[in-house]
JSON list of C-alpha atoms in Angstrom, two decimals:
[
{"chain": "A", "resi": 1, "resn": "UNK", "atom": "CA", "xyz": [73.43, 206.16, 181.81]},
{"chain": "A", "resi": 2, "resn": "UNK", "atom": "CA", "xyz": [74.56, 203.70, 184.39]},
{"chain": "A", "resi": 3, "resn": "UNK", "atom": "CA", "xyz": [77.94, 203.12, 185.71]},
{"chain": "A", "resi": 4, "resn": "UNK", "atom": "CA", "xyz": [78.63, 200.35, 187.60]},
{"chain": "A", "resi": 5, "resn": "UNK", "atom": "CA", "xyz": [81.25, 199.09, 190.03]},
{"chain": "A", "resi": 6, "resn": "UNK", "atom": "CA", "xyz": [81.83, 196.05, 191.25]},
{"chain": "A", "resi": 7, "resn": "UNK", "atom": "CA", "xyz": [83.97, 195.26, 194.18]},
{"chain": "A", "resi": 8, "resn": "UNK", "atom": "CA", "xyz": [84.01, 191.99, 194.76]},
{"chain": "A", "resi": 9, "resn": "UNK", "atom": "CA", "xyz": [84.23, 188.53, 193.41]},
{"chain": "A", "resi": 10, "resn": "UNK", "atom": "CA", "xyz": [81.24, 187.46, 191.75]},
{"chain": "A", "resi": 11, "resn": "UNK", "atom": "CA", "xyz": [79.92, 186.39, 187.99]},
{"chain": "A", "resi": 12, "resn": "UNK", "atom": "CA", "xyz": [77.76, 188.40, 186.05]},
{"chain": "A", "resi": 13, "resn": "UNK", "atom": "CA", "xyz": [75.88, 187.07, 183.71]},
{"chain": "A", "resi": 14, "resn": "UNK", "atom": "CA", "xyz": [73.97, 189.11, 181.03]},
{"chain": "A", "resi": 15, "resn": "UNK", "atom": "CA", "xyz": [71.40, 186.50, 179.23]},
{"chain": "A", "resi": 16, "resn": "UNK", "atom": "CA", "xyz": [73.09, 186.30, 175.81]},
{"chain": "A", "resi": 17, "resn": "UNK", "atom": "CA", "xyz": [73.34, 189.96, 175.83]},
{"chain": "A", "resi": 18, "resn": "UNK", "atom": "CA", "xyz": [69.27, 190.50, 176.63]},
{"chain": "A", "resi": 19, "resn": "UNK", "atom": "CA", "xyz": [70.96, 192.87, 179.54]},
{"chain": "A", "resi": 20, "resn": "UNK", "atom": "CA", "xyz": [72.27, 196.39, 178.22]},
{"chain": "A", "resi": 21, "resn": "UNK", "atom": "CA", "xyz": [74.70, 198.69, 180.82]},
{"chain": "A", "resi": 22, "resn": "UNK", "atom": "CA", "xyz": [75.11, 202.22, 179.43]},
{"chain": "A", "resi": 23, "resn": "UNK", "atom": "CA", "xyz": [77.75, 203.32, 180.82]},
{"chain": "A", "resi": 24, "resn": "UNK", "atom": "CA", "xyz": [81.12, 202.37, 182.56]},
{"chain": "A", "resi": 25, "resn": "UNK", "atom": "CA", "xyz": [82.10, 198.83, 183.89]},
{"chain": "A", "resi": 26, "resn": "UNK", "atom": "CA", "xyz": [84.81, 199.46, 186.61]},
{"chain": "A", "resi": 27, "resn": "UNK", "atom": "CA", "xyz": [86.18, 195.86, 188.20]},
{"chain": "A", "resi": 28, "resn": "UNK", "atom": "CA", "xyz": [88.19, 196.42, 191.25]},
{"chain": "A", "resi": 29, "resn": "UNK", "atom": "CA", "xyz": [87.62, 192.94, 192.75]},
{"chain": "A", "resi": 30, "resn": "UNK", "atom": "CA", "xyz": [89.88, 189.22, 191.62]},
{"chain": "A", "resi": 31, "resn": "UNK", "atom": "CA", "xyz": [88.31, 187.05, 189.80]},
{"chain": "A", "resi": 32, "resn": "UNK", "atom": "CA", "xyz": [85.18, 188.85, 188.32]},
{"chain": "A", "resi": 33, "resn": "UNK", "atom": "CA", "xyz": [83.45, 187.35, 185.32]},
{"chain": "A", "resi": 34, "resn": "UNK", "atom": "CA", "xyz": [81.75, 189.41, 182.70]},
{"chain": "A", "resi": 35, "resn": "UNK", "atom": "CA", "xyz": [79.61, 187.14, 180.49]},
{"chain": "A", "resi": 36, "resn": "UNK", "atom": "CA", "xyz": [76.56, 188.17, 177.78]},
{"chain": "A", "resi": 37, "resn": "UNK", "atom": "CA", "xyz": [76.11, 191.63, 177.92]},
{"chain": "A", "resi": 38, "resn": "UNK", "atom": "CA", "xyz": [75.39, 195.03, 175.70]},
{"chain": "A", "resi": 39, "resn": "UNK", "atom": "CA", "xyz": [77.83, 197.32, 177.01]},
{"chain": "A", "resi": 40, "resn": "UNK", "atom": "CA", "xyz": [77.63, 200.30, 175.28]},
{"chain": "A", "resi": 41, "resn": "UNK", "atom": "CA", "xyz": [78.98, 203.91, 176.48]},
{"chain": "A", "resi": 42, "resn": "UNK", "atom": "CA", "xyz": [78.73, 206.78, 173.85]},
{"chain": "A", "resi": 43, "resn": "UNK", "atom": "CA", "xyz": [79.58, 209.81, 176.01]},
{"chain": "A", "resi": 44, "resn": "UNK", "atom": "CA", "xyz": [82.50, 207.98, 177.59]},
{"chain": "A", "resi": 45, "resn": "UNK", "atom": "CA", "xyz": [85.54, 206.84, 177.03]},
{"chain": "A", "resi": 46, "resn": "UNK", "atom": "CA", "xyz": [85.43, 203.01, 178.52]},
{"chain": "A", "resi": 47, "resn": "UNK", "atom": "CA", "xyz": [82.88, 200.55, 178.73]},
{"chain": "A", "resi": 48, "resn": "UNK", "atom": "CA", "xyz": [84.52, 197.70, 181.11]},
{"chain": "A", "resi": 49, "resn": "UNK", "atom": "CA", "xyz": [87.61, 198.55, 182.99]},
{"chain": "A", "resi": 50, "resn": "UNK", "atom": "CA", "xyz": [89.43, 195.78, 185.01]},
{"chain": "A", "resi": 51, "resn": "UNK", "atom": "CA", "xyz": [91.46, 198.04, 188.22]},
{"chain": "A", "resi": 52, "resn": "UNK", "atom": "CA", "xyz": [94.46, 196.38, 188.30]},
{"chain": "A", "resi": 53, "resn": "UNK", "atom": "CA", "xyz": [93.12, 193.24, 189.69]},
{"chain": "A", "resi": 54, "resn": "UNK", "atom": "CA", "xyz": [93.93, 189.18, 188.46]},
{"chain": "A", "resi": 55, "resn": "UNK", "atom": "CA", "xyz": [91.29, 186.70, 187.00]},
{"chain": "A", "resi": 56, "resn": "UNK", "atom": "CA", "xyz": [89.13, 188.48, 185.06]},
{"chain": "A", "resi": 57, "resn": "UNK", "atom": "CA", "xyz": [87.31, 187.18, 182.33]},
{"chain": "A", "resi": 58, "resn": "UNK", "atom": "CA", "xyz": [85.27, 189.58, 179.56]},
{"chain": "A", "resi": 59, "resn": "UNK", "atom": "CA", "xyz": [83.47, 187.15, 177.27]},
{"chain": "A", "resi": 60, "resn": "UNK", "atom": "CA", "xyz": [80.72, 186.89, 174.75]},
{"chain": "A", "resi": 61, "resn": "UNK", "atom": "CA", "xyz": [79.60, 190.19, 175.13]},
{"chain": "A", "resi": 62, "resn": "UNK", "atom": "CA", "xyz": [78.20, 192.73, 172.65]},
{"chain": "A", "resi": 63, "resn": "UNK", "atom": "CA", "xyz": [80.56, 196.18, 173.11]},
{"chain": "A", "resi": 64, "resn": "UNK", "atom": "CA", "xyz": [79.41, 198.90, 170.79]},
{"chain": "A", "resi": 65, "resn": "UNK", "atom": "CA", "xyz": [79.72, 202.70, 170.23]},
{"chain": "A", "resi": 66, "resn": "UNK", "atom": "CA", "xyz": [82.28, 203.60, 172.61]},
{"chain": "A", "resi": 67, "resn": "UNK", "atom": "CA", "xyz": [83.34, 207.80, 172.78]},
{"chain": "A", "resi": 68, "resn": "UNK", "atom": "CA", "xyz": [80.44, 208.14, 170.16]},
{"chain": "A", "resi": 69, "resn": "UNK", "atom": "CA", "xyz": [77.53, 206.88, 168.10]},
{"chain": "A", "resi": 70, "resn": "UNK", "atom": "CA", "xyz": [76.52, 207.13, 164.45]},
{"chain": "A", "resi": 71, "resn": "UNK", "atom": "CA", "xyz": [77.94, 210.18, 163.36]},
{"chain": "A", "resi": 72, "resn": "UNK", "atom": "CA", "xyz": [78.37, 211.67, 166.76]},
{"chain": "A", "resi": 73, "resn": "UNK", "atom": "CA", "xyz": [81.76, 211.61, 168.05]},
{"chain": "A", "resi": 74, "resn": "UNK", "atom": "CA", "xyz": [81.63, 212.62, 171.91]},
{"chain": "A", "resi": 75, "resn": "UNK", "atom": "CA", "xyz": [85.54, 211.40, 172.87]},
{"chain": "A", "resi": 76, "resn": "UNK", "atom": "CA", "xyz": [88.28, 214.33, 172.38]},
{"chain": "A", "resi": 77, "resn": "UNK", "atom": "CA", "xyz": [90.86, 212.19, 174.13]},
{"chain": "A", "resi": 78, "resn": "UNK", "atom": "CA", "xyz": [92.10, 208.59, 174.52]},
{"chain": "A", "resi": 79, "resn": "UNK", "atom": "CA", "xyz": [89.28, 205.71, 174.29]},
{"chain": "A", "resi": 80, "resn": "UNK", "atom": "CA", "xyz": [89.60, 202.09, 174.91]},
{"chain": "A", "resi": 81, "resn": "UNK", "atom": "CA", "xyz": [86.40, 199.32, 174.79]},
{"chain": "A", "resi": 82, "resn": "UNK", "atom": "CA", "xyz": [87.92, 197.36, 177.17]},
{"chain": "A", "resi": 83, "resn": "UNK", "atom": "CA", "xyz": [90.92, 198.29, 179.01]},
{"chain": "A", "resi": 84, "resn": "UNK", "atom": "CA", "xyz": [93.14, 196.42, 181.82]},
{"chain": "A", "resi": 85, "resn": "UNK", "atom": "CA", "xyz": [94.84, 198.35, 184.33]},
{"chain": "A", "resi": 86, "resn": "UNK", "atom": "CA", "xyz": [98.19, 197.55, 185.38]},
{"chain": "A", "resi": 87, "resn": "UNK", "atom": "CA", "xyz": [98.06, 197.65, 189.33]},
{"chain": "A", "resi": 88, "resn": "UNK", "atom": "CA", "xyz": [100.92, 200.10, 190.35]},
{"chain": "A", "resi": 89, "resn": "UNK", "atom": "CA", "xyz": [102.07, 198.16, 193.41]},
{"chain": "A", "resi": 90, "resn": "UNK", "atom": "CA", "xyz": [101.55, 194.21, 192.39]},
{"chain": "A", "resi": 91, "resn": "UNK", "atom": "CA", "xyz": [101.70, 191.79, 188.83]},
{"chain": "A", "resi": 92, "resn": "UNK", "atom": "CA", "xyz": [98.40, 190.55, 187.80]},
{"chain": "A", "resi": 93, "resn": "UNK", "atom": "CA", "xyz": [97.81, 187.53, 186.06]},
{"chain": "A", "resi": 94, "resn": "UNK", "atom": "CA", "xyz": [94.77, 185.41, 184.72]},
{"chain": "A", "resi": 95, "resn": "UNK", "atom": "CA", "xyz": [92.57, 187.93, 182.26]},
{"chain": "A", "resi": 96, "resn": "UNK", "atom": "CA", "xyz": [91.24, 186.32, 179.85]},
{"chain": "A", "resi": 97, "resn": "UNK", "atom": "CA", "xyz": [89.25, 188.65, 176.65]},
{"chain": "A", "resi": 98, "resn": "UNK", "atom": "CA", "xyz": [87.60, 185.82, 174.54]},
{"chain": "A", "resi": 99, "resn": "UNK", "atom": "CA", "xyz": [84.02, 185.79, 171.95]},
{"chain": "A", "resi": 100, "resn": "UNK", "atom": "CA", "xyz": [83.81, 189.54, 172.28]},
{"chain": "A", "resi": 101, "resn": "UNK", "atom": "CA", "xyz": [82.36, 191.67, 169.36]},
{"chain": "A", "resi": 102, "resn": "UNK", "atom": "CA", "xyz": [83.35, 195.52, 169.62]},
{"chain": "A", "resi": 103, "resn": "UNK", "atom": "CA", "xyz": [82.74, 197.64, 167.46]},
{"chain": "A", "resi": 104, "resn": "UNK", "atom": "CA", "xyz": [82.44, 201.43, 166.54]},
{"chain": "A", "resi": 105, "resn": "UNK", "atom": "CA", "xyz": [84.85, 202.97, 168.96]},
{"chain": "A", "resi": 106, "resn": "UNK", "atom": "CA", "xyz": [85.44, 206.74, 168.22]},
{"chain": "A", "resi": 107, "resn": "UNK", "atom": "CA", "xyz": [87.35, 209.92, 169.12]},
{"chain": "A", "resi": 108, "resn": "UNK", "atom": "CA", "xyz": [88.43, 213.18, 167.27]},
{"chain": "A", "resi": 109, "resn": "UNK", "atom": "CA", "xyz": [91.00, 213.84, 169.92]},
{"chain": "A", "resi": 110, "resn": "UNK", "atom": "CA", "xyz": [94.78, 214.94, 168.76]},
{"chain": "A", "resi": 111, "resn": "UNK", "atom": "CA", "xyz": [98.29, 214.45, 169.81]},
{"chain": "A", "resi": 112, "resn": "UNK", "atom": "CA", "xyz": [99.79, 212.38, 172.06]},
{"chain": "A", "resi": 113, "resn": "UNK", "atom": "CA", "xyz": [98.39, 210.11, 174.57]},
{"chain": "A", "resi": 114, "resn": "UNK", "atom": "CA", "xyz": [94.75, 210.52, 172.70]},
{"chain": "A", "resi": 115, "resn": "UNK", "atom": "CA", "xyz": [95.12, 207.19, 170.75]},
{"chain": "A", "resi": 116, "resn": "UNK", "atom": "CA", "xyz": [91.99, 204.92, 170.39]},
{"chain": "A", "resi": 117, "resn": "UNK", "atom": "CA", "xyz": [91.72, 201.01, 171.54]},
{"chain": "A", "resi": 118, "resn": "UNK", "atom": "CA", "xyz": [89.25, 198.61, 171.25]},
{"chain": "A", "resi": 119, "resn": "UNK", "atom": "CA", "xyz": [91.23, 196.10, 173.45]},
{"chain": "A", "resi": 120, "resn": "UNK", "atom": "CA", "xyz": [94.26, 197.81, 175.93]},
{"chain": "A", "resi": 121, "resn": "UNK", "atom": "CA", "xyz": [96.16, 195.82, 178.03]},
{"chain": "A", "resi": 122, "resn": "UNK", "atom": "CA", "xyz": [98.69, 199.01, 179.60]},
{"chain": "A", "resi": 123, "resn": "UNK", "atom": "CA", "xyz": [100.06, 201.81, 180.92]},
{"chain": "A", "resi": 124, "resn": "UNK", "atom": "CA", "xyz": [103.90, 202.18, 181.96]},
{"chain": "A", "resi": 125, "resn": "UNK", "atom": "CA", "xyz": [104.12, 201.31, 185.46]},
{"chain": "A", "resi": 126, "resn": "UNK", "atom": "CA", "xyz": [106.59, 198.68, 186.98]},
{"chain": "A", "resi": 127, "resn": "UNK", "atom": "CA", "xyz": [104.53, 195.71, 187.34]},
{"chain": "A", "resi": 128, "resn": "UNK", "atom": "CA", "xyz": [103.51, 192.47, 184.90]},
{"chain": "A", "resi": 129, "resn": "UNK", "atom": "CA", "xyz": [100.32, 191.49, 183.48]},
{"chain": "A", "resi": 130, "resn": "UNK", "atom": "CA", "xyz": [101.22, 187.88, 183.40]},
{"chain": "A", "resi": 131, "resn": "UNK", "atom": "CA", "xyz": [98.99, 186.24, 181.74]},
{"chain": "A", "resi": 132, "resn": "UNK", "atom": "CA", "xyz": [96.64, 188.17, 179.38]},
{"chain": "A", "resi": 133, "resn": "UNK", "atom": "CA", "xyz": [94.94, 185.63, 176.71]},
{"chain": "A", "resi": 134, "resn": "UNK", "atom": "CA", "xyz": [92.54, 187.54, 173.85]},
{"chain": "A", "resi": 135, "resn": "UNK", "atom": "CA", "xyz": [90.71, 185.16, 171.94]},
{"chain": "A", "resi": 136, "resn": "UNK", "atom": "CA", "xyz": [88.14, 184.72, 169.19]},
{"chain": "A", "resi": 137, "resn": "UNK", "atom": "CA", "xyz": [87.19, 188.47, 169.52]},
{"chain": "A", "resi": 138, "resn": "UNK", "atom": "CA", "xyz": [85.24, 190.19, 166.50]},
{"chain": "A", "resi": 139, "resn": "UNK", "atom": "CA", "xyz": [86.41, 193.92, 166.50]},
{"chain": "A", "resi": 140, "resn": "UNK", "atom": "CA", "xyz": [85.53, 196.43, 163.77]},
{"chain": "A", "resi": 141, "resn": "UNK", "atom": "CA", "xyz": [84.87, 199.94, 162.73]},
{"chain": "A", "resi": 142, "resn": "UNK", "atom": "CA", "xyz": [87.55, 201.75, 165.06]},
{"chain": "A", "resi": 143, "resn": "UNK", "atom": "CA", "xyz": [87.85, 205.46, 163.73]},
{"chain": "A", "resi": 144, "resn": "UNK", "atom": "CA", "xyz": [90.11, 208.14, 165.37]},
{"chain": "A", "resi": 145, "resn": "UNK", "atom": "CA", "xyz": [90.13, 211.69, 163.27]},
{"chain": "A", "resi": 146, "resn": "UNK", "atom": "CA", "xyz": [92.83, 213.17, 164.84]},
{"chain": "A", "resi": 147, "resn": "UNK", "atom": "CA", "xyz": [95.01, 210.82, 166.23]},
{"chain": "A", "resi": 148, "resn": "UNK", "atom": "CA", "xyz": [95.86, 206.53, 166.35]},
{"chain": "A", "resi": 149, "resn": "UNK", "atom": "CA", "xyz": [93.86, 203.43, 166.39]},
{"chain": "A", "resi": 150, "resn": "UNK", "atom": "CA", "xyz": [94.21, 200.30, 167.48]},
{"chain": "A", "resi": 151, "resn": "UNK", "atom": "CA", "xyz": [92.10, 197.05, 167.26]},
{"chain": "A", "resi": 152, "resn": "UNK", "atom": "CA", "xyz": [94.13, 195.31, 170.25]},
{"chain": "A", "resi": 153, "resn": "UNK", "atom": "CA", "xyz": [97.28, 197.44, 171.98]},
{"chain": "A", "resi": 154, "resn": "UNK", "atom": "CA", "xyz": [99.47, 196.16, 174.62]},
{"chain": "A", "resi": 155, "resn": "UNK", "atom": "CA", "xyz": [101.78, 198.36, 175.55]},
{"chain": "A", "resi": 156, "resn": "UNK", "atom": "CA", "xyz": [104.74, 199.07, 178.44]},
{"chain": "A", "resi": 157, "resn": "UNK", "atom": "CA", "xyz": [107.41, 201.34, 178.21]},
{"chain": "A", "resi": 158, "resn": "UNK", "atom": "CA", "xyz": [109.12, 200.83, 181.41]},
{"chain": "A", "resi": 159, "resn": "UNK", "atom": "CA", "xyz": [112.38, 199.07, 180.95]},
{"chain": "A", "resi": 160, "resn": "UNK", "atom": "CA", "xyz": [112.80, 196.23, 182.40]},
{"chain": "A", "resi": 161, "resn": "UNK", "atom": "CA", "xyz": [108.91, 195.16, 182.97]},
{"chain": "A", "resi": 162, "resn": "UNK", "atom": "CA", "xyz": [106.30, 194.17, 180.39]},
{"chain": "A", "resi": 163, "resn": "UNK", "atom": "CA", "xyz": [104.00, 191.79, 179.66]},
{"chain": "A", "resi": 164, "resn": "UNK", "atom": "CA", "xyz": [104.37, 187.66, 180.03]},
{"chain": "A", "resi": 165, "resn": "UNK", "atom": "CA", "xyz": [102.81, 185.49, 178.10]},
{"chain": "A", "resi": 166, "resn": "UNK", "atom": "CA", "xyz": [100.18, 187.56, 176.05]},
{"chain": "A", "resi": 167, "resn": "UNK", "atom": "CA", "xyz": [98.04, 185.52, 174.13]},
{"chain": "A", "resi": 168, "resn": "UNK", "atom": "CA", "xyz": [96.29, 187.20, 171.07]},
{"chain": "A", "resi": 169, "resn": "UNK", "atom": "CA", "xyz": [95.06, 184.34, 168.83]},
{"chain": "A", "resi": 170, "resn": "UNK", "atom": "CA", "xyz": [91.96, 183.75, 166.50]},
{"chain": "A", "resi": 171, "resn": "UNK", "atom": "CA", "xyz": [90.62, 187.56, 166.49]},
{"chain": "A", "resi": 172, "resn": "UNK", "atom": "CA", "xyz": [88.81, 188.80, 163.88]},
{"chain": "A", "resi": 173, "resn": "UNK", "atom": "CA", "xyz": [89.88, 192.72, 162.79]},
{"chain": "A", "resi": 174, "resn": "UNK", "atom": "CA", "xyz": [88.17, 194.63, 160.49]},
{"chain": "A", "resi": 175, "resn": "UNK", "atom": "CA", "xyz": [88.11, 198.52, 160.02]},
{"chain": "A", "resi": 176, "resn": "UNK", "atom": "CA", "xyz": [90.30, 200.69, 162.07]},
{"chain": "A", "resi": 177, "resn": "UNK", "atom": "CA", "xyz": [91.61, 203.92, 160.80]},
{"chain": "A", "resi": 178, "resn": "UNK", "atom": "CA", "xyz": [93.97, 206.59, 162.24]},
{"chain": "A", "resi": 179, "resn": "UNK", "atom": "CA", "xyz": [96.70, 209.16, 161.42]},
{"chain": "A", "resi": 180, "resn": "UNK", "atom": "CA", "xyz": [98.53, 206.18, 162.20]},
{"chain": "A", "resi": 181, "resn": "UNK", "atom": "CA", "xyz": [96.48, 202.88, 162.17]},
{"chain": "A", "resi": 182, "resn": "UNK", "atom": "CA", "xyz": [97.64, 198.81, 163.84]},
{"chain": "A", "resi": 183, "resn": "UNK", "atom": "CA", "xyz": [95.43, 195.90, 164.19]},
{"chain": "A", "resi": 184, "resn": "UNK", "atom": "CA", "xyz": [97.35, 194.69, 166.88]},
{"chain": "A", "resi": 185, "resn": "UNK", "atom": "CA", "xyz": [100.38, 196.59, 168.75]},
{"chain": "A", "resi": 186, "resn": "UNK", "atom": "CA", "xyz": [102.71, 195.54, 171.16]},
{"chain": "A", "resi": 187, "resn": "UNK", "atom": "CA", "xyz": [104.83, 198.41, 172.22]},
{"chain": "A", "resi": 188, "resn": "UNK", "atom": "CA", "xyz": [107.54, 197.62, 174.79]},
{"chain": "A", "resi": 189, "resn": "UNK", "atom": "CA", "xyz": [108.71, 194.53, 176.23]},
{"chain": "A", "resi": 190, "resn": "UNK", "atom": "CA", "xyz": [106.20, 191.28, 175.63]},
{"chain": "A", "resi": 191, "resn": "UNK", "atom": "CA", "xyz": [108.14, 188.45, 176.49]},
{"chain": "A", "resi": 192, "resn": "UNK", "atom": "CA", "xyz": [107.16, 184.83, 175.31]},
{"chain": "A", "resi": 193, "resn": "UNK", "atom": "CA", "xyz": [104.05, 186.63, 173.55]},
{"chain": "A", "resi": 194, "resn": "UNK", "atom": "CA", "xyz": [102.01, 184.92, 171.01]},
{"chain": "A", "resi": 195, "resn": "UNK", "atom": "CA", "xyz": [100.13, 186.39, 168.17]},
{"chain": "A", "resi": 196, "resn": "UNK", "atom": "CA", "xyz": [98.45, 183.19, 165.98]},
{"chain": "A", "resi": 197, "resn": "UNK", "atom": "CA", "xyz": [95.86, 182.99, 163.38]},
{"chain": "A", "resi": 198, "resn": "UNK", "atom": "CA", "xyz": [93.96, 186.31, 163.35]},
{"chain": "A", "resi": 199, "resn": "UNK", "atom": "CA", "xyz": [92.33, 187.65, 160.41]},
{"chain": "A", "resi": 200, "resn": "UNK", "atom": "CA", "xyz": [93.21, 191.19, 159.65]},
{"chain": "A", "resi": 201, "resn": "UNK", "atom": "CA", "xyz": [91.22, 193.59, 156.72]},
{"chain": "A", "resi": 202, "resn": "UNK", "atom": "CA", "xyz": [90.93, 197.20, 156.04]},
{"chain": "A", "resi": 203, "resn": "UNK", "atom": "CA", "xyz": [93.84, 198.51, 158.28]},
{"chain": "A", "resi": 204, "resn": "UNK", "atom": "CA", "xyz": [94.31, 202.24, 156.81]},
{"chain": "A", "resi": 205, "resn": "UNK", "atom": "CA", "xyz": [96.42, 205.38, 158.05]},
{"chain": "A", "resi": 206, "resn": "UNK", "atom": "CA", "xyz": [93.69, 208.35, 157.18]},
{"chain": "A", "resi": 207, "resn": "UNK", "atom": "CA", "xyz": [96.71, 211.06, 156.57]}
]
């Protein structure tokens, strides 16, 4: 397993997903581009993690078996493909989630907090993500046994702050199953959001 950071401003580009990280992606650095890869992290929780930071852009890569693999589940707790970290201090705007395919995300973790995402724009701090556009993403097989899942989440439940302008159009979602189960959520406030022409299937609360 590999994790990698990367810290500064730069595009990465993983030859129509030839290149395979194992591991964690953390992005710390504006305006980091993410393009072609396998990213694939079975004994973790995350595969690419954008730190609170503006413009950057996750697309046409291959995300698979996230927190597990097969019939392996390794995740107890919460899990999330691709996740985007409010920064606690600043709003962050520009990330853009487009021609992704994720699939088989797991956990058996219970209770609250331990809810599974294949997309997660969140966390309840007092800044925006202003600006968040997730497009033409294929997502599938997202299983939690003991708690929810989610094919896209964006959540805030700070009154007062939220997200601006969320875009989540032309997605593809197909397979996710929880004790409690959305295709897309958006949990606190989302002004001016727009959710257009996705294609939702099997969608199914296991309890």
């Amino acid at each position: 397993n590999e994790n990698v950071a990367v810290n500064k401003s730069v595009t990465l580009d993983g030859n129509a997903r030839a290149a395979t990280i194992t591991g964690a992606m953390s992005i710390t650095a504006a305006n980091v581009t993410v393009n072609g890869f396998t990213l694939t992290n079975a004994t973790g929780t995350e595969a690419v993690r954008v730190n609170g930071v503006s413009g950057a852009q996750i697309t046409n890569n291959d995300i698979h078996d996230v927190g597990g693999t097969g019939s392996t589940v390794t995740a107890t707790g919460s899990v999330q493909a691709v996740y985007v970290l409010r920064n606690s201090t600043a709003d962050i705007s520009g990330i853009v989630i487009s021609g992704n395919t994720i699939s088989h995300v797991r956990s058996s973790g219970a209770g609250s907090g331990k809810s599974i995402k294949a997309i997660y724009v969140g966390d309840s701090t007092a800044t925006h993500v202003v600006g968040v556009t997730m497009t033409g993403n294929t997502i599938s097989d997202v299983v939690s046994t003991g708690w929810g899942a989610y094919g896209i989440l964006v959540n805030h439940a700070t009154s007062g702050a939220g997200n601006s302008t969320v875009d989540i159009e032309n997605n593809t979602i197909d397979g996710v199953t929880g004790t409690f189960a959305h295709a897309i959520g958006l949990e606190g406030d989302t002004p001016n959001a727009k959710v257009i022409s996705n294609t939702i299937t099997n969608v199914a609360d296991s309890a």
